[in-house]
PDB file of C-alpha atoms in Angstrom:
ATOM      1  CA  ASP A1367     -19.541 -16.271   9.503  1.00 59.00           C
ATOM      2  CA  ALA A1368     -17.145 -19.200   9.629  1.00 63.00           C
ATOM      3  CA  LYS A1369     -14.542 -19.310  12.364  1.00 89.00           C
ATOM      4  CA  THR A1370     -10.837 -19.199  11.509  1.00 95.00           C
ATOM      5  CA  THR A1371      -7.800 -20.717  13.224  1.00 95.00           C
ATOM      6  CA  GLN A1372      -4.306 -19.257  12.922  1.00 97.00           C
ATOM      7  CA  PRO A1373      -1.002 -19.987  14.671  1.00 97.00           C
ATOM      8  CA  PRO A1374      -0.383 -17.394  17.398  1.00 96.00           C
ATOM      9  CA  SER A1375       3.063 -16.425  16.186  1.00 97.00           C
ATOM     10  CA  MET A1376       5.630 -16.992  13.454  1.00 97.00           C
ATOM     11  CA  ASP A1377       9.150 -15.859  12.694  1.00 97.00           C
ATOM     12  CA  CYS A1378      10.583 -15.206   9.256  1.00 96.00           C
ATOM     13  CA  ALA A1379      13.963 -13.987   8.082  1.00 97.00           C
ATOM     14  CA  GLU A1380      14.095 -10.681   6.271  1.00 97.00           C
ATOM     15  CA  GLY A1381      14.079 -11.144   2.510  1.00 96.00           C
ATOM     16  CA  ARG A1382      12.512 -14.576   2.660  1.00 97.00           C
ATOM     17  CA  ALA A1383       8.930 -15.457   1.848  1.00 97.00           C
ATOM     18  CA  ALA A1384       6.561 -15.448   4.794  1.00 98.00           C
ATOM     19  CA  ASN A1385       3.803 -18.028   4.557  1.00 98.00           C
ATOM     20  CA  LEU A1386       0.920 -17.526   6.980  1.00 98.00           C
ATOM     21  CA  PRO A1387      -1.631 -20.348   7.234  1.00 98.00           C
ATOM     22  CA  CYS A1388      -5.294 -20.102   8.124  1.00 97.00           C
ATOM     23  CA  ASN A1389      -7.858 -22.838   8.662  1.00 97.00           C
ATOM     24  CA  HIS A1390     -11.508 -22.139   7.903  1.00 95.00           C
ATOM     25  CA  SER A1391     -12.981 -25.614   7.674  1.00 94.00           C
ATOM     26  CA  THR A1392     -16.593 -24.478   8.119  1.00 92.00           C
ATOM     27  CA  ILE A1393     -16.512 -21.879   5.356  1.00 93.00           C
ATOM     28  CA  SER A1394     -19.642 -21.639   3.231  1.00 90.00           C
ATOM     29  CA  GLY A1395     -19.805 -21.396  -0.528  1.00 89.00           C
ATOM     30  CA  ASN A1396     -20.664 -17.702  -0.491  1.00 89.00           C
ATOM     31  CA  GLU A1397     -17.985 -16.666   1.994  1.00 91.00           C
ATOM     32  CA  TYR A1398     -14.770 -14.929   1.059  1.00 92.00           C
ATOM     33  CA  VAL A1399     -11.411 -15.162   2.829  1.00 94.00           C
ATOM     34  CA  TYR A1400     -10.037 -11.748   3.748  1.00 93.00           C
ATOM     35  CA  TRP A1401      -6.659 -10.880   5.206  1.00 96.00           C
ATOM     36  CA  TYR A1402      -5.877  -7.768   7.212  1.00 95.00           C
ATOM     37  CA  ARG A1403      -2.807  -6.844   9.204  1.00 97.00           C
ATOM     38  CA  GLN A1404      -2.259  -4.528  12.129  1.00 97.00           C
ATOM     39  CA  ILE A1405       1.081  -2.941  12.774  1.00 96.00           C
ATOM     40  CA  HIS A1406       1.592  -2.018  16.405  1.00 92.00           C
ATOM     41  CA  SER A1407      -0.593   0.922  17.537  1.00 90.00           C
ATOM     42  CA  GLN A1408      -2.082   1.445  14.085  1.00 94.00           C
ATOM     43  CA  GLY A1409      -5.417   0.646  12.501  1.00 95.00           C
ATOM     44  CA  PRO A1410      -5.744  -2.589  10.512  1.00 95.00           C
ATOM     45  CA  GLN A1411      -4.763  -2.556   6.866  1.00 94.00           C
ATOM     46  CA  TYR A1412      -6.552  -4.524   4.154  1.00 91.00           C
ATOM     47  CA  ILE A1413      -4.209  -6.888   2.323  1.00 95.00           C
ATOM     48  CA  ILE A1414      -6.105  -9.179  -0.012  1.00 94.00           C
ATOM     49  CA  HIS A1415      -9.179 -11.333  -0.353  1.00 93.00           C
ATOM     50  CA  GLY A1416     -10.377 -14.275  -2.429  1.00 94.00           C
ATOM     51  CA  LEU A1417     -13.210 -16.720  -2.964  1.00 93.00           C
ATOM     52  CA  LYS A1418     -11.687 -19.843  -4.494  1.00 91.00           C
ATOM     53  CA  ASN A1419      -9.094 -18.803  -7.009  1.00 88.00           C
ATOM     54  CA  ASN A1420      -5.595 -17.787  -6.018  1.00 94.00           C
ATOM     55  CA  GLU A1421      -5.139 -14.037  -5.893  1.00 96.00           C
ATOM     56  CA  THR A1422      -2.137 -11.745  -6.110  1.00 97.00           C
ATOM     57  CA  ASN A1423      -1.694  -8.032  -5.655  1.00 95.00           C
ATOM     58  CA  GLU A1424       1.170  -5.683  -4.954  1.00 94.00           C
ATOM     59  CA  MET A1425       1.286  -6.660  -1.295  1.00 94.00           C
ATOM     60  CA  ALA A1426       0.789 -10.412  -1.208  1.00 97.00           C
ATOM     61  CA  SER A1427      -0.515 -13.608  -2.722  1.00 98.00           C
ATOM     62  CA  LEU A1428      -3.397 -15.670  -1.414  1.00 98.00           C
ATOM     63  CA  ILE A1429      -3.517 -19.393  -2.007  1.00 98.00           C
ATOM     64  CA  ILE A1430      -6.824 -21.114  -1.240  1.00 97.00           C
ATOM     65  CA  THR A1431      -7.027 -24.900  -1.205  1.00 96.00           C
ATOM     66  CA  GLU A1432      -9.390 -26.596  -3.608  1.00 95.00           C
ATOM     67  CA  ASP A1433     -11.761 -27.603  -0.813  1.00 95.00           C
ATOM     68  CA  ARG A1434     -11.558 -24.018   0.534  1.00 95.00           C
ATOM     69  CA  LYS A1435     -10.986 -25.262   4.055  1.00 95.00           C
ATOM     70  CA  SER A1436      -7.670 -23.488   4.410  1.00 96.00           C
ATOM     71  CA  SER A1437      -5.606 -20.755   2.858  1.00 97.00           C
ATOM     72  CA  THR A1438      -2.112 -19.308   2.957  1.00 98.00           C
ATOM     73  CA  LEU A1439      -1.091 -15.696   2.767  1.00 98.00           C
ATOM     74  CA  ILE A1440       2.296 -15.251   1.163  1.00 98.00           C
ATOM     75  CA  LEU A1441       4.485 -12.183   1.567  1.00 97.00           C
ATOM     76  CA  PRO A1442       7.085 -12.904  -1.127  1.00 96.00           C
ATOM     77  CA  HIS A1443      10.000 -10.866   0.216  1.00 95.00           C
ATOM     78  CA  ALA A1444       9.383  -9.984   3.842  1.00 96.00           C
ATOM     79  CA  THR A1445      10.855  -6.798   5.260  1.00 97.00           C
ATOM     80  CA  LEU A1446      11.110  -5.560   8.833  1.00 97.00           C
ATOM     81  CA  ARG A1447       8.073  -3.356   8.176  1.00 96.00           C
ATOM     82  CA  ASP A1448       5.984  -6.472   7.655  1.00 97.00           C
ATOM     83  CA  THR A1449       6.194  -7.254  11.362  1.00 98.00           C
ATOM     84  CA  ALA A1450       2.542  -7.132  12.441  1.00 97.00           C
ATOM     85  CA  VAL A1451      -0.435  -9.171  13.575  1.00 97.00           C
ATOM     86  CA  TYR A1452      -2.122 -10.787  10.569  1.00 98.00           C
ATOM     87  CA  TYR A1453      -5.814 -11.573  10.693  1.00 97.00           C
ATOM     88  CA  CYS A1454      -7.616 -14.060   8.489  1.00 97.00           C
ATOM     89  CA  ILE A1455     -11.352 -13.307   8.423  1.00 94.00           C
ATOM     90  CA  VAL A1456     -14.204 -14.989   6.592  1.00 92.00           C
ATOM     91  CA  ILE A1457     -16.859 -12.636   5.260  1.00 88.00           C
ATOM     92  CA  ARG A1458     -20.047 -13.577   3.443  1.00 84.00           C
ATOM     93  CA  ALA A1459     -20.594 -12.133   0.017  1.00 78.00           C
ATOM     94  CA  GLY A1460     -22.518  -8.912   0.368  1.00 73.00           C
ATOM     95  CA  GLY A1461     -21.532  -8.713   3.996  1.00 67.00           C
ATOM     96  CA  GLY A1462     -19.882  -5.343   3.682  1.00 66.00           C
ATOM     97  CA  ALA A1463     -22.450  -3.896   6.014  1.00 69.00           C
ATOM     98  CA  ASP A1464     -21.394  -6.306   8.743  1.00 81.00           C
ATOM     99  CA  GLY A1465     -18.782  -5.492  11.313  1.00 86.00           C
ATOM    100  CA  LEU A1466     -15.717  -7.699  11.284  1.00 88.00           C
ATOM    101  CA  THR A1467     -14.999 -10.363  13.878  1.00 89.00           C
ATOM    102  CA  PHE A1468     -11.301 -10.407  14.608  1.00 92.00           C
ATOM    103  CA  GLY A1469      -9.711 -13.510  16.066  1.00 91.00           C
ATOM    104  CA  LYS A1470      -6.332 -13.487  17.752  1.00 92.00           C
ATOM    105  CA  GLY A1471      -4.428 -13.515  14.475  1.00 96.00           C
ATOM    106  CA  THR A1472      -0.799 -14.463  13.861  1.00 97.00           C
ATOM    107  CA  HIS A1473       1.947 -12.239  15.189  1.00 97.00           C
ATOM    108  CA  LEU A1474       4.529 -12.308  12.406  1.00 98.00           C
ATOM    109  CA  ILE A1475       7.993 -11.222  13.450  1.00 98.00           C
ATOM    110  CA  ILE A1476      10.495 -10.524  10.702  1.00 97.00           C
ATOM    111  CA  GLN A1477      14.045 -11.121  11.906  1.00 96.00           C
ATOM    112  CA  PRO A1478      16.929  -9.091  10.461  1.00 94.00           C
TER     113      PRO A1478
ATOM    114  CA  GLY B 468      -7.580   5.951  -2.461  1.00 62.00           C
ATOM    115  CA  ALA B 469      -9.843   4.763   0.371  1.00 82.00           C
ATOM    116  CA  VAL B 470      -8.230   6.790   3.147  1.00 90.00           C
ATOM    117  CA  VAL B 471      -9.851   7.087   6.552  1.00 94.00           C
ATOM    118  CA  SER B 472      -8.645   9.587   9.135  1.00 96.00           C
ATOM    119  CA  GLN B 473      -9.300   9.909  12.839  1.00 97.00           C
ATOM    120  CA  HIS B 474      -8.951  12.872  15.133  1.00 97.00           C
ATOM    121  CA  PRO B 475      -7.488  13.164  17.664  1.00 97.00           C
ATOM    122  CA  SER B 476      -4.834  10.464  17.500  1.00 97.00           C
ATOM    123  CA  ARG B 477      -4.313  10.627  21.220  1.00 97.00           C
ATOM    124  CA  VAL B 478      -6.300  12.149  24.077  1.00 97.00           C
ATOM    125  CA  ILE B 479      -5.846  12.248  27.819  1.00 97.00           C
ATOM    126  CA  CYS B 480      -8.757  13.392  29.938  1.00 96.00           C
ATOM    127  CA  LYS B 481      -9.939  13.454  33.519  1.00 96.00           C
ATOM    128  CA  SER B 482     -12.497  11.025  34.822  1.00 97.00           C
ATOM    129  CA  GLY B 483     -16.038  12.283  34.320  1.00 96.00           C
ATOM    130  CA  THR B 484     -15.390  14.319  31.190  1.00 96.00           C
ATOM    131  CA  SER B 485     -16.686  13.554  27.716  1.00 97.00           C
ATOM    132  CA  VAL B 486     -14.467  12.950  24.725  1.00 97.00           C
ATOM    133  CA  LYS B 487     -15.399  13.179  21.053  1.00 97.00           C
ATOM    134  CA  ILE B 488     -13.538  11.223  18.387  1.00 98.00           C
ATOM    135  CA  GLU B 489     -14.008  12.005  14.702  1.00 97.00           C
ATOM    136  CA  CYS B 490     -13.732   9.560  11.837  1.00 96.00           C
ATOM    137  CA  ARG B 491     -13.608  10.840   8.276  1.00 95.00           C
ATOM    138  CA  SER B 492     -13.494   9.128   4.899  1.00 91.00           C
ATOM    139  CA  LEU B 493     -11.266  11.426   2.886  1.00 91.00           C
ATOM    140  CA  ASP B 494     -11.707  10.287  -0.692  1.00 85.00           C
ATOM    141  CA  PHE B 495     -14.931   8.319  -0.747  1.00 85.00           C
ATOM    142  CA  GLN B 496     -18.432   8.430   0.636  1.00 87.00           C
ATOM    143  CA  ALA B 497     -18.924   5.976   3.462  1.00 86.00           C
ATOM    144  CA  THR B 498     -22.361   4.435   3.527  1.00 82.00           C
ATOM    145  CA  THR B 499     -21.459   2.451   6.618  1.00 89.00           C
ATOM    146  CA  MET B 500     -18.979   3.183   9.371  1.00 93.00           C
ATOM    147  CA  PHE B 501     -17.917   0.952  12.195  1.00 95.00           C
ATOM    148  CA  TRP B 502     -16.388   1.603  15.596  1.00 97.00           C
ATOM    149  CA  TYR B 503     -14.067  -0.864  17.277  1.00 97.00           C
ATOM    150  CA  ARG B 504     -12.286  -0.907  20.609  1.00 97.00           C
ATOM    151  CA  GLN B 505      -9.011  -2.638  21.362  1.00 96.00           C
ATOM    152  CA  PHE B 506      -7.567  -3.242  24.799  1.00 95.00           C
ATOM    153  CA  PRO B 507      -3.829  -3.920  25.233  1.00 91.00           C
ATOM    154  CA  LYS B 508      -2.710  -7.231  23.735  1.00 89.00           C
ATOM    155  CA  LYS B 509      -6.259  -8.029  22.629  1.00 92.00           C
ATOM    156  CA  SER B 510      -8.008  -8.135  19.285  1.00 93.00           C
ATOM    157  CA  LEU B 511     -10.346  -5.495  17.976  1.00 94.00           C
ATOM    158  CA  MET B 512     -13.897  -5.764  19.237  1.00 95.00           C
ATOM    159  CA  LEU B 513     -16.789  -4.311  17.256  1.00 95.00           C
ATOM    160  CA  MET B 514     -18.709  -1.751  19.274  1.00 96.00           C
ATOM    161  CA  ALA B 515     -21.272  -0.419  16.825  1.00 95.00           C
ATOM    162  CA  THR B 516     -22.286  -0.007  13.219  1.00 93.00           C
ATOM    163  CA  SER B 517     -23.629   3.233  11.858  1.00 90.00           C
ATOM    164  CA  ASN B 518     -25.277   4.136   8.597  1.00 86.00           C
ATOM    165  CA  GLU B 519     -25.534   7.691   7.418  1.00 81.00           C
ATOM    166  CA  GLY B 520     -28.691   9.348   8.638  1.00 80.00           C
ATOM    167  CA  SER B 521     -29.868   6.546  10.883  1.00 83.00           C
ATOM    168  CA  LYS B 522     -29.298   5.391  14.431  1.00 87.00           C
ATOM    169  CA  ALA B 523     -26.289   3.258  15.191  1.00 91.00           C
ATOM    170  CA  THR B 524     -26.614  -0.432  15.965  1.00 93.00           C
ATOM    171  CA  TYR B 525     -24.678  -1.399  19.076  1.00 95.00           C
ATOM    172  CA  GLU B 526     -23.153  -4.762  19.878  1.00 94.00           C
ATOM    173  CA  GLN B 527     -24.309  -6.623  22.927  1.00 94.00           C
ATOM    174  CA  GLY B 528     -22.740  -5.253  26.068  1.00 93.00           C
ATOM    175  CA  VAL B 529     -21.942  -1.827  24.632  1.00 95.00           C
ATOM    176  CA  GLU B 530     -23.846   0.968  26.379  1.00 94.00           C
ATOM    177  CA  LYS B 531     -25.438   3.195  23.778  1.00 92.00           C
ATOM    178  CA  ASP B 532     -25.927   6.033  26.257  1.00 94.00           C
ATOM    179  CA  LYS B 533     -22.257   5.997  27.118  1.00 96.00           C
ATOM    180  CA  PHE B 534     -20.878   5.684  23.608  1.00 97.00           C
ATOM    181  CA  LEU B 535     -22.834   8.131  21.460  1.00 95.00           C
ATOM    182  CA  ILE B 536     -22.403   7.713  17.726  1.00 94.00           C
ATOM    183  CA  ASN B 537     -23.429  10.238  15.116  1.00 90.00           C
ATOM    184  CA  HIS B 538     -23.113   9.587  11.390  1.00 88.00           C
ATOM    185  CA  ALA B 539     -24.490  12.850  10.086  1.00 82.00           C
ATOM    186  CA  SER B 540     -22.855  12.818   6.678  1.00 89.00           C
ATOM    187  CA  LEU B 541     -21.403  10.355   4.202  1.00 88.00           C
ATOM    188  CA  THR B 542     -17.865  11.329   5.189  1.00 91.00           C
ATOM    189  CA  LEU B 543     -18.049  11.853   8.951  1.00 93.00           C
ATOM    190  CA  SER B 544     -18.918   9.755  11.971  1.00 94.00           C
ATOM    191  CA  THR B 545     -18.273  10.753  15.558  1.00 95.00           C
ATOM    192  CA  LEU B 546     -17.967   8.687  18.719  1.00 97.00           C
ATOM    193  CA  THR B 547     -18.494  10.492  22.009  1.00 97.00           C
ATOM    194  CA  VAL B 548     -17.433   8.744  25.172  1.00 97.00           C
ATOM    195  CA  THR B 549     -19.607  10.349  27.827  1.00 96.00           C
ATOM    196  CA  SER B 550     -18.538  10.630  31.459  1.00 96.00           C
ATOM    197  CA  ALA B 551     -15.363   8.729  30.738  1.00 96.00           C
ATOM    198  CA  HIS B 552     -13.808   6.547  33.440  1.00 96.00           C
ATOM    199  CA  PRO B 553     -10.400   4.850  33.620  1.00 96.00           C
ATOM    200  CA  GLU B 554     -11.890   1.546  32.420  1.00 95.00           C
ATOM    201  CA  ASP B 555     -12.818   3.310  29.145  1.00 96.00           C
ATOM    202  CA  SER B 556      -9.127   3.825  28.412  1.00 97.00           C
ATOM    203  CA  SER B 557      -8.530   1.969  25.187  1.00 97.00           C
ATOM    204  CA  PHE B 558      -7.582   2.219  21.513  1.00 97.00           C
ATOM    205  CA  TYR B 559     -10.635   3.256  19.490  1.00 98.00           C
ATOM    206  CA  ILE B 560     -10.597   2.518  15.769  1.00 98.00           C
ATOM    207  CA  CYS B 561     -13.128   3.354  13.103  1.00 97.00           C
ATOM    208  CA  SER B 562     -13.567   1.822   9.689  1.00 94.00           C
ATOM    209  CA  ALA B 563     -15.620   2.715   6.670  1.00 91.00           C
ATOM    210  CA  ARG B 564     -17.168   0.882   3.810  1.00 85.00           C
ATOM    211  CA  GLY B 565     -18.204   2.891   0.839  1.00 71.00           C
ATOM    212  CA  LEU B 566     -18.481   1.502  -2.619  1.00 63.00           C
ATOM    213  CA  ALA B 567     -21.522  -0.589  -3.439  1.00 57.00           C
ATOM    214  CA  GLY B 568     -20.497  -4.166  -4.032  1.00 58.00           C
ATOM    215  CA  VAL B 569     -17.188  -3.706  -2.224  1.00 66.00           C
ATOM    216  CA  ASP B 570     -17.049  -5.547   1.060  1.00 69.00           C
ATOM    217  CA  GLU B 571     -13.644  -4.605   2.389  1.00 77.00           C
ATOM    218  CA  GLN B 572     -13.462  -2.034   5.144  1.00 85.00           C
ATOM    219  CA  PHE B 573     -10.845   0.655   5.362  1.00 90.00           C
ATOM    220  CA  PHE B 574      -9.603   1.509   8.808  1.00 94.00           C
ATOM    221  CA  GLY B 575      -8.551   4.739  10.419  1.00 96.00           C
ATOM    222  CA  PRO B 576      -5.264   5.026  12.318  1.00 97.00           C
ATOM    223  CA  GLY B 577      -6.966   4.817  15.710  1.00 97.00           C
ATOM    224  CA  THR B 578      -7.347   7.071  18.748  1.00 98.00           C
ATOM    225  CA  ARG B 579      -5.608   6.291  22.016  1.00 97.00           C
ATOM    226  CA  LEU B 580      -7.831   7.375  24.923  1.00 97.00           C
ATOM    227  CA  THR B 581      -6.390   7.579  28.411  1.00 97.00           C
ATOM    228  CA  VAL B 582      -8.728   8.502  31.238  1.00 97.00           C
ATOM    229  CA  LEU B 583      -7.025   9.567  34.455  1.00 96.00           C
TER     230      LEU B 583
END
């Protein structure tokens, strides 16, 4: 699976949009971009995933560049409960039987 | 939907004892379950993958005789840490993947193991 690069930490003011970048320049055509987050001392939580089109759900939006070498996770109105470590992971299509490789992620801190 | 539970959430034991951790998929059948370990301030590390009714596949460096995994049903997997030592103290997290064609994994809340 392709490797991802994320900034180690980011701050965002409560109520503002949090934009978390991820580079995955070696992504293959059959690999999806997945985002998970882990709130302190809890198990990771699935957020969203996409292949090449932008995606939106009740938690977040995912913007993938046209060349698919990078993406941005957007939390439109961040709250204090969004403080967590966010992981961007590339998974091959049909790779559900594979364990996930977690990088260091981005520690997002929402400031009141 | 897609809820995964773990029991216990926290356990403290003496060195040399064995500890069993349960992972259950509550509202779906999990064809594959995964076990991860997380040390303080570190990322999750995959320990093993288990499919219902077959032997688990362990990652390199993980002792299969020390970390026994049983996936006896489509809703339950257990991890037994045998003869636990202080260096086994960690946060153990399971995940499950169920629906065919769905690649995302759903994680349990984790079990904090402290070995004295």
